[in-house]
Coordinates of C-alpha atoms and ligand atoms in Angstrom, one line a residue:
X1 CA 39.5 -108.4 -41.5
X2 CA 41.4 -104.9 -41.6
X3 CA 39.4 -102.0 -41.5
X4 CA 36.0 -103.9 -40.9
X5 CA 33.5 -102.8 -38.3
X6 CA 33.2 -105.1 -35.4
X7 CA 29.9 -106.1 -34.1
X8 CA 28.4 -109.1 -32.2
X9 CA 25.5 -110.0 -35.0
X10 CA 25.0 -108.7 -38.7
X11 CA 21.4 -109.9 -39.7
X12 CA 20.7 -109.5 -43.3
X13 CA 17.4 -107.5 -43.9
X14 CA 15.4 -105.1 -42.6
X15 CA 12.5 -106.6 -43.2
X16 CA 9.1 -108.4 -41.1
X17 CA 11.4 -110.9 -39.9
X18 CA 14.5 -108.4 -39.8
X19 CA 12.9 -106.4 -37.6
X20 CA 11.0 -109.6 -35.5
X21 CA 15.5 -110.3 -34.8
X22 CA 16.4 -106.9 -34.3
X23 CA 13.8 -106.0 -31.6
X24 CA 14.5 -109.7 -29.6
X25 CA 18.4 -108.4 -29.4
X26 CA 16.9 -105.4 -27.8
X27 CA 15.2 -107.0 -25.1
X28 CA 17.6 -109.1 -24.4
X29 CA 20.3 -106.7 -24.1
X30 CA 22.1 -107.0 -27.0
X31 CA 23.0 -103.7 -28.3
X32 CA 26.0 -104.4 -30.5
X33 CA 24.3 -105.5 -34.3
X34 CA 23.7 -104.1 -37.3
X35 CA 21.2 -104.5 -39.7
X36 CA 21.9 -104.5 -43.4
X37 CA 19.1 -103.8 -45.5
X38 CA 19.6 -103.6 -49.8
X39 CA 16.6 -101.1 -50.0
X40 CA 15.9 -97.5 -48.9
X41 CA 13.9 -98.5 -46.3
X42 CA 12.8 -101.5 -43.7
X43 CA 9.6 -103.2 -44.4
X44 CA 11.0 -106.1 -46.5
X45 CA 7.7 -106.9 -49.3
X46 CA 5.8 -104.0 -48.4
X47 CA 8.5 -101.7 -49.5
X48 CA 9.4 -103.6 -52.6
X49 CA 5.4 -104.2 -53.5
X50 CA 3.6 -100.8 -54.3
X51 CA 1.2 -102.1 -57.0
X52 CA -2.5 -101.1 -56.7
X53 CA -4.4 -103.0 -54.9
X54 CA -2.0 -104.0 -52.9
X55 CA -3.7 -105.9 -49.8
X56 CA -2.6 -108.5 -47.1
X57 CA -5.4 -111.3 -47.4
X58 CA -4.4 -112.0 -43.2
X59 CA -6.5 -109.9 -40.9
X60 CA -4.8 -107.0 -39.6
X61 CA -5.0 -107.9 -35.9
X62 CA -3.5 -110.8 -36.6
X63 CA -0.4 -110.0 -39.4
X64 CA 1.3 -107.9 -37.0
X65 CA 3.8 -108.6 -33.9
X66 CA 2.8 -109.7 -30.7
X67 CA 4.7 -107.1 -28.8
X68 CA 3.5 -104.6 -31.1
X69 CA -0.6 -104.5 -31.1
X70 CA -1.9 -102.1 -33.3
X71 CA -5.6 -101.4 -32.6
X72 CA -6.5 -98.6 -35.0
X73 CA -6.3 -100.5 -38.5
X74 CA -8.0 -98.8 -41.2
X75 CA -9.5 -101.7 -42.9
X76 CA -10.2 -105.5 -41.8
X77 CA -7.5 -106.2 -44.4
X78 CA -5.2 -103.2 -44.5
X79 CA -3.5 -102.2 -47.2
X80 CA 0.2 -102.3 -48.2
X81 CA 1.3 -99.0 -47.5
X82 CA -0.6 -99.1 -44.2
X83 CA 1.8 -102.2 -43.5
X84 CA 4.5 -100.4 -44.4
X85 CA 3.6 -97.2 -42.2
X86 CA 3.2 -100.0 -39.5
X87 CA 7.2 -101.9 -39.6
X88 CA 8.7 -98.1 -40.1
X89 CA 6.7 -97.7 -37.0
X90 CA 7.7 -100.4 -34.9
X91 CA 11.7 -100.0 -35.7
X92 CA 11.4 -96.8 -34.7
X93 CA 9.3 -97.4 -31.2
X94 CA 12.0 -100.0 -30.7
X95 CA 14.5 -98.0 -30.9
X96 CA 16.2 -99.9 -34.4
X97 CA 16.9 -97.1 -36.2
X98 CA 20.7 -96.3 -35.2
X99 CA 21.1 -100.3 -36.2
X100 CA 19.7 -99.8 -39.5
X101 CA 21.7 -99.7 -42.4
X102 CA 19.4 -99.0 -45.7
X103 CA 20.7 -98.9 -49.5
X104 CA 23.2 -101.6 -48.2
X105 CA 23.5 -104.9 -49.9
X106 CA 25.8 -108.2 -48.4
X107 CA 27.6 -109.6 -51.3
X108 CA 29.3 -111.7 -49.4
X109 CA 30.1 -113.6 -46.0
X110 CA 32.4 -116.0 -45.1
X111 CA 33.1 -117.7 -42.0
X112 CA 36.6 -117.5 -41.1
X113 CA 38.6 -118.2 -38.1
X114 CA 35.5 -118.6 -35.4
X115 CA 33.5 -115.1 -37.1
X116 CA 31.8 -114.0 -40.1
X117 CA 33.7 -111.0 -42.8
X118 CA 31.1 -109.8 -44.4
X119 CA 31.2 -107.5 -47.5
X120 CA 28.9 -105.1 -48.8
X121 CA 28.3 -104.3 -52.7
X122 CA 29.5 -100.2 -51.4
X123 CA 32.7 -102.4 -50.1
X124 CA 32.2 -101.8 -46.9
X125 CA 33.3 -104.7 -44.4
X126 CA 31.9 -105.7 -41.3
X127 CA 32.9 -108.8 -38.6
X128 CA 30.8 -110.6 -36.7
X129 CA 30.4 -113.5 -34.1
X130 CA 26.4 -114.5 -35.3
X131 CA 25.2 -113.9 -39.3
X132 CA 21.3 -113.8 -39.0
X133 CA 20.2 -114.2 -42.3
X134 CA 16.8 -112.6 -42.8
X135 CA 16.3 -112.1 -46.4
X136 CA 12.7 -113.1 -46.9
X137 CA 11.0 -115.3 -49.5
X138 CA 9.0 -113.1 -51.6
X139 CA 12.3 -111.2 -52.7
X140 CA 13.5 -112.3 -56.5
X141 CA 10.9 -111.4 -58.9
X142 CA 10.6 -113.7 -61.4
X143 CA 10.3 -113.1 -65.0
X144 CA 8.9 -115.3 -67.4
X145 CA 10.7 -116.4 -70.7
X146 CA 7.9 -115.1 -73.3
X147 CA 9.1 -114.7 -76.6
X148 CA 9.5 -110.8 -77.8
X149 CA 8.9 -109.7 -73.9
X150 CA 12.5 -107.6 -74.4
X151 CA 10.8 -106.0 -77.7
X152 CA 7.9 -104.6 -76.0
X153 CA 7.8 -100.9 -76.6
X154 CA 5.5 -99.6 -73.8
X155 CA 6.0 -100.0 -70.5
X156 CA 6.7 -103.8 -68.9
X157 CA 6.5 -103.6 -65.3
X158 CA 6.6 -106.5 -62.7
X159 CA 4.3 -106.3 -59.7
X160 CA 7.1 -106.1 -57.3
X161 CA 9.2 -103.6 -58.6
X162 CA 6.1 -101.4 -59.9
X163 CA 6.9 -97.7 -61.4
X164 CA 4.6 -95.2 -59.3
X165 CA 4.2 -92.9 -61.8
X166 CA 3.2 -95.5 -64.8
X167 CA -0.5 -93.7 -65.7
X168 CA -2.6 -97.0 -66.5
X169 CA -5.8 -94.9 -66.7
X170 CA -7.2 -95.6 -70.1
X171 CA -4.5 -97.8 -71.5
X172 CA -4.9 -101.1 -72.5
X173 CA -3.5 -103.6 -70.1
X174 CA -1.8 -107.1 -70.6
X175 CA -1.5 -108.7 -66.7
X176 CA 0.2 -112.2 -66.8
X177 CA -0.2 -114.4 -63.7
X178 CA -3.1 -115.5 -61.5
X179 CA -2.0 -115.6 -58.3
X180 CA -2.7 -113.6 -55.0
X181 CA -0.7 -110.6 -56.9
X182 CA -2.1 -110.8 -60.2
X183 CA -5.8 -111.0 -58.7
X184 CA -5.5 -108.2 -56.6
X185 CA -3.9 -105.6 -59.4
X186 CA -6.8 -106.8 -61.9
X187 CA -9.3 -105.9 -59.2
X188 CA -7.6 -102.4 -58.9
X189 CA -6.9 -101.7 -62.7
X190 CA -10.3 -102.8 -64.1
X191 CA -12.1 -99.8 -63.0
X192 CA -9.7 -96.8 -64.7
X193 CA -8.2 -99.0 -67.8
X194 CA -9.3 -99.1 -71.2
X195 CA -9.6 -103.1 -71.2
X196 CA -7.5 -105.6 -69.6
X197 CA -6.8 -109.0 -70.9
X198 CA -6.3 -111.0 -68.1
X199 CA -3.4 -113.8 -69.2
X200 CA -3.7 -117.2 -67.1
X201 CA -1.7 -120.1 -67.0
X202 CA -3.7 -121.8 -64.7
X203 CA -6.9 -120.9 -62.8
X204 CA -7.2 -120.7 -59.4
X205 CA -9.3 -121.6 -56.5
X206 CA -10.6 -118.3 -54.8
X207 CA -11.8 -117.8 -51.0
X208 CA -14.4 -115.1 -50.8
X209 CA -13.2 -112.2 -47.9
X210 CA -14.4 -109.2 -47.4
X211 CA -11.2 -107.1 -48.2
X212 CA -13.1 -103.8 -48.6
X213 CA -14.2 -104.0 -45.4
X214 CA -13.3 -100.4 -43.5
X215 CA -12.8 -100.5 -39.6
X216 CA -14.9 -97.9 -37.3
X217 CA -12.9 -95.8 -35.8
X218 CA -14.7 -96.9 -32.5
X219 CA -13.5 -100.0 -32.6
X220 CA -9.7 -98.9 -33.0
X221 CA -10.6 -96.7 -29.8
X222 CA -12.4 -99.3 -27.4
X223 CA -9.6 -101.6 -29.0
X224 CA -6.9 -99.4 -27.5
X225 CA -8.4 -98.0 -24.2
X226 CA -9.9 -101.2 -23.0
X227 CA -6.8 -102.4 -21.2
X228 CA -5.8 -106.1 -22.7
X229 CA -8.5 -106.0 -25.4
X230 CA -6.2 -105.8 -28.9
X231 CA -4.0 -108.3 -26.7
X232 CA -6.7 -110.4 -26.1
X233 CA -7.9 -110.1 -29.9
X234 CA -4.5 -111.4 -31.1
X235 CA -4.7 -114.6 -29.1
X236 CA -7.8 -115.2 -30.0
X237 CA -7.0 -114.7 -34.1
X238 CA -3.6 -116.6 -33.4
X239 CA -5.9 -119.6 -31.6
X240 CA -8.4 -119.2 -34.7
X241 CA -5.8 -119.3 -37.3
X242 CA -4.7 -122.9 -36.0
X243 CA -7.8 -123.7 -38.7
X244 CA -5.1 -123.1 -42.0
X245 CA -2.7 -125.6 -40.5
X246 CA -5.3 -127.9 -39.8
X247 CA -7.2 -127.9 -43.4
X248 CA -3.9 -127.9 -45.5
X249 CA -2.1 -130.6 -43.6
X250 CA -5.0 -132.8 -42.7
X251 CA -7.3 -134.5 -44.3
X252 CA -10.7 -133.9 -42.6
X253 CA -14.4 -132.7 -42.9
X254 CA -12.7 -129.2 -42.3
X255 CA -11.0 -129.6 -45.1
X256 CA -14.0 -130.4 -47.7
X257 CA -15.9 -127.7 -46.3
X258 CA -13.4 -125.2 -47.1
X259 CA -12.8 -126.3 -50.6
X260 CA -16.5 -126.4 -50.8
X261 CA -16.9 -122.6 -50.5
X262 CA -14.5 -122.2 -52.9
X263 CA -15.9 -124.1 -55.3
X264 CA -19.3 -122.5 -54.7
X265 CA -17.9 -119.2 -54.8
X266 CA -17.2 -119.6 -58.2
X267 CA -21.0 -120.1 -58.8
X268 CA -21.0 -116.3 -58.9
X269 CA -19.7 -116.2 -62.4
X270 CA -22.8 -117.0 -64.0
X271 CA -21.7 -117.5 -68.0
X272 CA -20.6 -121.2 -68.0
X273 CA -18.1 -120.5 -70.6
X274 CA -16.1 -118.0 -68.8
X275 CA -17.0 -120.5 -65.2
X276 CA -14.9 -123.3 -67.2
X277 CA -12.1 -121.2 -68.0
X278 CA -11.9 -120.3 -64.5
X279 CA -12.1 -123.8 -62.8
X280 CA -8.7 -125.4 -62.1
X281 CA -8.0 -128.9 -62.1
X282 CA -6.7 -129.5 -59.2
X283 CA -8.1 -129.2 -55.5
X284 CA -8.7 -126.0 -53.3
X285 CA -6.4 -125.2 -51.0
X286 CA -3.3 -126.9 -53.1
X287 CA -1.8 -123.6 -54.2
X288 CA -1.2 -120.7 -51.7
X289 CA -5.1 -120.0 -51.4
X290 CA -6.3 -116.6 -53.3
X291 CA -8.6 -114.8 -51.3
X292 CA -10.8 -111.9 -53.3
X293 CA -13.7 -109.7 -52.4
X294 CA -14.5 -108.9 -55.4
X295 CA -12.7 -110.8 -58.7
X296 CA -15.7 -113.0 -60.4
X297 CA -17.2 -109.4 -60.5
X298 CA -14.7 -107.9 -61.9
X299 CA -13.4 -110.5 -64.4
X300 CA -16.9 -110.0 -65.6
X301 CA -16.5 -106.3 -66.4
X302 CA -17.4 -105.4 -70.4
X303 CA -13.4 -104.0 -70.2
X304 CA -12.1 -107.1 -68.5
X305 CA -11.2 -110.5 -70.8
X306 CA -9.7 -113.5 -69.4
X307 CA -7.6 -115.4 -71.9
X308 CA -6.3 -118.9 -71.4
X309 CA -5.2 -119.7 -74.8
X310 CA -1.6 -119.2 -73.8
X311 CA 1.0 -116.6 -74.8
X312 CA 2.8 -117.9 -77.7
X313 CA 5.0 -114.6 -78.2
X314 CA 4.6 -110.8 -77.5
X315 CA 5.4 -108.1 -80.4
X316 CA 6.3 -104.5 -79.9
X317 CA 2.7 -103.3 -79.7
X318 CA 0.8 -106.7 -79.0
X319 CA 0.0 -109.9 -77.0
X320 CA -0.1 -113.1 -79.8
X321 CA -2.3 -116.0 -78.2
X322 CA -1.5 -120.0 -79.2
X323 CA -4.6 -119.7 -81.3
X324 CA -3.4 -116.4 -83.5
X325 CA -4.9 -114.0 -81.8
X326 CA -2.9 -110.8 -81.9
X327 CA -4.8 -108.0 -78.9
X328 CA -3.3 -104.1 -78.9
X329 CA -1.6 -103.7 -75.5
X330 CA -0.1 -100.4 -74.3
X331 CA 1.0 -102.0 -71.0
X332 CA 2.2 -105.1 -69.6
X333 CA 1.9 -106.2 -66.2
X334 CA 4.5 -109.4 -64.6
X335 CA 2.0 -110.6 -62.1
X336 CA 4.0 -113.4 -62.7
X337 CA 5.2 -114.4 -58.8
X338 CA 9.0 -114.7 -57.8
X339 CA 12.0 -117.1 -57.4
X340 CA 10.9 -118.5 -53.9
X341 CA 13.8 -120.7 -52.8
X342 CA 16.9 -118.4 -54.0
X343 CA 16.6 -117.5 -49.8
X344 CA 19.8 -115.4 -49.3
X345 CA 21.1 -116.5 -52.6
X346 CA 22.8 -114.3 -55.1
X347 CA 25.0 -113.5 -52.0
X348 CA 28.1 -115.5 -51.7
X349 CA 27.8 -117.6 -48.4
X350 CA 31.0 -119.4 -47.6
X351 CA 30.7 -121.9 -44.7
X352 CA 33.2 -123.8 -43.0
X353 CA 36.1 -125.3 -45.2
X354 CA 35.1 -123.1 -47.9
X355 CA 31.4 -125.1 -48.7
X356 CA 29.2 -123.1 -50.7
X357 CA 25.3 -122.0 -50.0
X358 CA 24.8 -123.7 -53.6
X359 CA 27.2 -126.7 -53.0
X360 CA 25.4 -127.4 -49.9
X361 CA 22.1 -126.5 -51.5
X362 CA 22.6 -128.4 -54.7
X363 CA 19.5 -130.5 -54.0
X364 CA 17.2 -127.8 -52.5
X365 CA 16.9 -126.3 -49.7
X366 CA 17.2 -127.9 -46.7
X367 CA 17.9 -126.7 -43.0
X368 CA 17.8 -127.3 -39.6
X369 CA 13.8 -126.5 -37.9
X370 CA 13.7 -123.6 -40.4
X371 CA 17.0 -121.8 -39.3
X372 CA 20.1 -123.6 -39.0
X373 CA 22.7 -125.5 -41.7
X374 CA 25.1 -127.9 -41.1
X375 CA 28.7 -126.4 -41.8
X376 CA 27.8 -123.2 -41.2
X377 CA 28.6 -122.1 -37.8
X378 CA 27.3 -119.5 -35.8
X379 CA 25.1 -118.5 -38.6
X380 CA 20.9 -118.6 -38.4
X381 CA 17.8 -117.8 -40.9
X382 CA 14.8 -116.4 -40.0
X383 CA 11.8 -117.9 -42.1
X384 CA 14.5 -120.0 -43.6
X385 CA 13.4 -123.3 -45.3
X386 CA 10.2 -124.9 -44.5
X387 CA 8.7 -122.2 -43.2
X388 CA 5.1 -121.8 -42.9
X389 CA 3.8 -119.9 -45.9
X390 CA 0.3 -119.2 -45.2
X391 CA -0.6 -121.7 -42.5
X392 CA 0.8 -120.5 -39.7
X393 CA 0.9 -116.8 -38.5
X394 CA 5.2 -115.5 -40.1
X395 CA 4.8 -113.3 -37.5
X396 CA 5.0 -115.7 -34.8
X397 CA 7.4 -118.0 -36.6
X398 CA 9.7 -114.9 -36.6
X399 CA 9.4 -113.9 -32.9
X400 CA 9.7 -117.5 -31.8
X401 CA 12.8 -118.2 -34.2
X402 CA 14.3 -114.9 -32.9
X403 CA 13.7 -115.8 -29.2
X404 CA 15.5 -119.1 -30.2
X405 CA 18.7 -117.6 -31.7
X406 CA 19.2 -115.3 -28.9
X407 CA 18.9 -118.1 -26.6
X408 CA 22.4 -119.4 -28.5
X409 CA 23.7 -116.0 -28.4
X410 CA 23.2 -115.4 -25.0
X411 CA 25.0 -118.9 -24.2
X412 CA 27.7 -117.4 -26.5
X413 CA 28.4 -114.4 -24.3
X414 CA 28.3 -116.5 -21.3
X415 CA 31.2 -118.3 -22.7
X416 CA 30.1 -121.8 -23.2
X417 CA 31.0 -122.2 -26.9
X418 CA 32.6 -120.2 -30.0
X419 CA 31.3 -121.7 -32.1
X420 CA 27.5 -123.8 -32.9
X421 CA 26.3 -125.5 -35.7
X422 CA 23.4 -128.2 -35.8
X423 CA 24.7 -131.7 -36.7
X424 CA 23.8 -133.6 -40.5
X425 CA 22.2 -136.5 -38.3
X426 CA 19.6 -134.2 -36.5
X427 CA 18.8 -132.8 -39.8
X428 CA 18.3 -135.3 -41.2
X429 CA 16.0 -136.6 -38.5
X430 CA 14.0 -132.8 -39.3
X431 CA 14.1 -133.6 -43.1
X432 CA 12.7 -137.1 -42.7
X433 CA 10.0 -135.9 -40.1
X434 CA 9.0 -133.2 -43.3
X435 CA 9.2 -135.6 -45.8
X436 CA 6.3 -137.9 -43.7
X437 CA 4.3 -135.5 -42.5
X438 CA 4.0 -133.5 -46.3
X439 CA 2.7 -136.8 -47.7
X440 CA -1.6 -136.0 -46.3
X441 CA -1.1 -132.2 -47.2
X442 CA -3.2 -130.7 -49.6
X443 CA 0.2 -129.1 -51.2
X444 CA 1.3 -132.6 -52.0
X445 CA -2.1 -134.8 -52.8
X446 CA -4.0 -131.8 -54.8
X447 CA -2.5 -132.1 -57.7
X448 CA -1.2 -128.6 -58.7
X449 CA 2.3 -127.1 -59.6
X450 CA 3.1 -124.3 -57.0
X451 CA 5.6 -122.1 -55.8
X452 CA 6.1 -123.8 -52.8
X453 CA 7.7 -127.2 -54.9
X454 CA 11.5 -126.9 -55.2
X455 CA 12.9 -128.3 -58.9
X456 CA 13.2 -131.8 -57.2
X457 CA 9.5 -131.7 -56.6
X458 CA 9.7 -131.6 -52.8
X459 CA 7.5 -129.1 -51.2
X460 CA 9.4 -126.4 -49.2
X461 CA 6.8 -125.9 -46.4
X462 CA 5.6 -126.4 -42.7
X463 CA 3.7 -129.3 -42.3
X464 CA 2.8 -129.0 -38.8
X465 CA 0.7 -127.3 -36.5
X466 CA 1.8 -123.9 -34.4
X467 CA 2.4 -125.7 -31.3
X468 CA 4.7 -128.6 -33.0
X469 CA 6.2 -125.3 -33.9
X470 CA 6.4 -123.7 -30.4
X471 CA 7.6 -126.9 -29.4
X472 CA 10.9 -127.4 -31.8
X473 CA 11.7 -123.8 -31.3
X474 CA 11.4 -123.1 -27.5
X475 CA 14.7 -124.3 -26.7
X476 CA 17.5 -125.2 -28.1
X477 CA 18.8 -129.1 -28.0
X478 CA 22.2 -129.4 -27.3
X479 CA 22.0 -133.0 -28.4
X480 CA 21.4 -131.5 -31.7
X481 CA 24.4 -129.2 -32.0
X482 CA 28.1 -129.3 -33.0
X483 CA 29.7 -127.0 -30.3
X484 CA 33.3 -125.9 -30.4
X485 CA 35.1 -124.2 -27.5
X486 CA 38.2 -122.4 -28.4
Ligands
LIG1 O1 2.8 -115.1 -57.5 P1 2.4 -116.7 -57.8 P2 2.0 -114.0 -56.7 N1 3.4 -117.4 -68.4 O2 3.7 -117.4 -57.9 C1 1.9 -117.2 -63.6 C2 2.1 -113.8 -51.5 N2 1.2 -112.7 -51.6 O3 2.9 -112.8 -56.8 O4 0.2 -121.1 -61.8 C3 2.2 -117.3 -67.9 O5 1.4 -117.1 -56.8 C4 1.6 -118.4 -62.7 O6 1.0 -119.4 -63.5 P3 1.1 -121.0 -63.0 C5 1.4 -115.1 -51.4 O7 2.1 -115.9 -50.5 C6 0.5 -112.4 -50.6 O8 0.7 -113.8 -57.2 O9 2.6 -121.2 -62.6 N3 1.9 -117.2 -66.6 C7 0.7 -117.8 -61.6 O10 -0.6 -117.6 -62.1 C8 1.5 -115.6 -52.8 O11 1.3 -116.9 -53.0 C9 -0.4 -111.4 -50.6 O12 0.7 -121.7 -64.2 C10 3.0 -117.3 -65.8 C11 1.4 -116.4 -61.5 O13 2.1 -116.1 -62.7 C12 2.9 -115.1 -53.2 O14 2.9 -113.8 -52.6 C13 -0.7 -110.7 -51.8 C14 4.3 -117.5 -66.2 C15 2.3 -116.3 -60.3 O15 1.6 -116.5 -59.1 C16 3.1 -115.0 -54.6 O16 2.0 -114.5 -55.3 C17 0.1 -111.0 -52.9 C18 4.5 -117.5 -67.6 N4 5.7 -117.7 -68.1 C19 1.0 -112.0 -52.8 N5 5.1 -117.6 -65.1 C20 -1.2 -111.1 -49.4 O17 -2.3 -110.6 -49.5 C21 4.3 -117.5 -64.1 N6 3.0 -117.3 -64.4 C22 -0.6 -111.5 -48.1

């Protein structure tokens, strides 16, 4: 590729993952990659999502990297730009900053001739040995097809791409969608706005947690001058956290007494009228679970309405419900989630003899232990398909994934192969092991639509535990891999 910049790896996103691939390089030794990253700065979803409220429902001490304990959290559940503060931080301590390349986005990458060209939308063009593609799952907002959205004439923002200086205080606001996102941004609305009409689809199940809940600075201290303690804290909420696998995937006491809270946290909302509209139909646990300190108070609010007649079309100043009611709105808020399995997709991603990301995804999805694809050599995601979306900690998915794919590098630069690619049988062999082992999750026998289905119905998640994990990802099989040696 003339004029192209030649470098070992180029991993796709600066984001949790991104970073996770970037910093394993480092310790290993690997100093020659780049990392491309679309927006103005790393941090993947916490640089995207700015919307108020914004909260990670994962204990702090637990959703961050291993090799990067931060003691001195501000809250139990810190906040997004907290987050954010915390992934600038840790690029920079790991010294991933001259890697970085922000406002950069791949349009394309083809493997050619044992290496990958890959073309940015600036048309810049870079060559590499290993394509790491670590473009997140969170990324596509998706916008629904209401009729008369386009005619709006106030603002119409989506959660992920929210305007910083929109002023909701005393406006009327419209927010559509009921999940983690839409929950959250309610909560932090309610209190300024003039009313919001909350629009749901379908209710959900919601976990009590104390998200409010502000850390002493004492504890930050003794965390971070008693030698090993925030270690020691980590491993303890990693071990703890082995409870999500367990209730989602298996069906057990465990189990009921989780859903159980969550159906008796709903007792708070004491007018049975508004406690119907807010029960769902299906089982706790089915979707990604909602956890909320504080939304059966707020959904009670005199400025707060939930309406679940359905949105039959929206006018330039008003929301139009199935039954004829026409409500004012000034704004109107996409809480409405995002297009989960596009992965690295609008990119083009040409594989060997010229097969197509979407040719070889035509049916969904589907990869090798989360981050390899058949006919596509030398190239890897991170939190690639059937990854573990809120059962197992992403943080150690990433490390361990990254820790795998440096293994094959490293066996690269010794010379033992040019090129690597995991074979259709083994797979297949993962597939099938994923198909059994989804049938006793809650995401398959609870009876709700979620993000996590792909169009054919098949649920794009982990269904084992952390150590299975651990397990398929501590070493690579060679029984499992196409190599060639040119
Ligand atoms: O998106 P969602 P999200 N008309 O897809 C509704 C993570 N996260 O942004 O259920 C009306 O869950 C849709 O309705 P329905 C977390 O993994 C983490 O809230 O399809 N409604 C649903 O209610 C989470 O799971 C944190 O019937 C429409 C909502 O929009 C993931 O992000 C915080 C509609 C979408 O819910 C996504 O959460 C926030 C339409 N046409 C998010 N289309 C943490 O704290 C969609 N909806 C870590």
């Amino acid at each position: 590729m003339i004029g192209a910049t030649e470098v070992h790896a180029v991993i796709i996103g600066a984001g949790m993952s991104g970073i996770a691939m970037g910093v394993a390089l480092k310790k290993a030794g690997i100093d020659d990659f780049v990392i491309l990253e679309k927006g103005s700065d790393v941090g993947g979803v916490w640089h995207w999502n700015r919307y108020p409220g914004l909260t990670c429902d994962v204990p702090s001490h637990l959703y961050q990297y291993s090799f990067a304990p931060k003691p001195n959290w501000s809250r139990l559940f810190a906040p997004g730009t907290e987050i954010q503060a915390y992934h600038r931080q840790v690029a920079d301590d790991h010294g991933l900053g001259p890697h970085i390349v922000t406002g950069t986005e791949v349009v394309s990458a083809v493997f050619r001739a044992g290496g990958w060209d890959v073309a940015t939308a600036a048309g810049d063009r870079y060559r590499c040995d290993f394509l790491v593609a670590a473009t997140g799952v969170l990324h596509h907002p998706a916008v629904p097809e209401i009729e008369g959205l386009d005619s709006f004439a106030g603002p119409v923002v989506h959660t992920a791409r929210w305007d910083e200086g929109l002023d909701t205080d005393g406006k009327r606001i419209a927010v559509i969608g009921t999940g983690s996102t839409g929950v959250q941004v309610v909560g932090a609305l309610q209190p300024r706005a003039r009313t919001v009409a909350h629009f749901t689809r379908t209710p959900q199940w919601i976990l009590w947690g104390p998200m409010g809940l502000t850390q002493p600075k004492l504890v930050g201290e003794l965390l971070a001058r008693v030698p090993y303690a925030e270690r020691l804290l980590y491993r303890v909420l990693l071990q703890a956290s082995g409870i999500l696998a367990d209730i989602t995937t298996t069906p057990s006491w465990r189990r009921s007494l989780a859903q159980s809270l969550a159906r008796m946290h709903l007792l708070r909302v004491r007018d049975r009228a508004l406690r119907r509209k807010l029960t769902p139909d299906y089982e706790p646990l089915c979707k990604r679970q909602v956890v909320s300190g504080n939304y059966y108070s707020v959904v009670q609010k005199h400025n707060v309405e939930l309406v679940d007649s359905g949105i039959a079309r929206i006018t330039p100043t008003s929301v139009i419900t199935a039954d004829g009611v026409e409500r004012e709105i000034d704004i109107v808020v996409l809480a409405t989630g995002f297009a989960a399995h596009n992965y690295m997709r609008p990119m083009t991603l040409v594989g060997r003899d010229g097969l197509t990301i979407d040719d070889a995804w035509a049916k969904g999805p589907r990869g090798y232990r989360m981050t390899a694809i058949p006919r596509f050599p030398n190239f890897f995601t991170m939190l690639g398909p059937n990854s573990p979306i809120g059962s197992v900690s992403l943080q150690f998915t990433a490390e361990l994934t990254a820790a795998y794919i440096v293994q094959i590098m490293q066996c690269f630069r010794r010379g033992e192969f040019t090129e690597i690619e995991p074979t259709q049988a083994a797979t297949d062999e993962f597939n099938e092991q994923v198909r059994e082992a989804i049938e006793p999750t809650i995401w398959h026998t609870g009876g709700c639509n979620s993000w996590y289905q792909n169009e054919d119905g098949t649920i794009d998640l982990w269904p084992f535990d952390r150590k299975t994990m651990a397990t398929m990802l501590a070493t690579p099989d060679d029984r499992h891999f196409h190599f060639t040696r040119s």
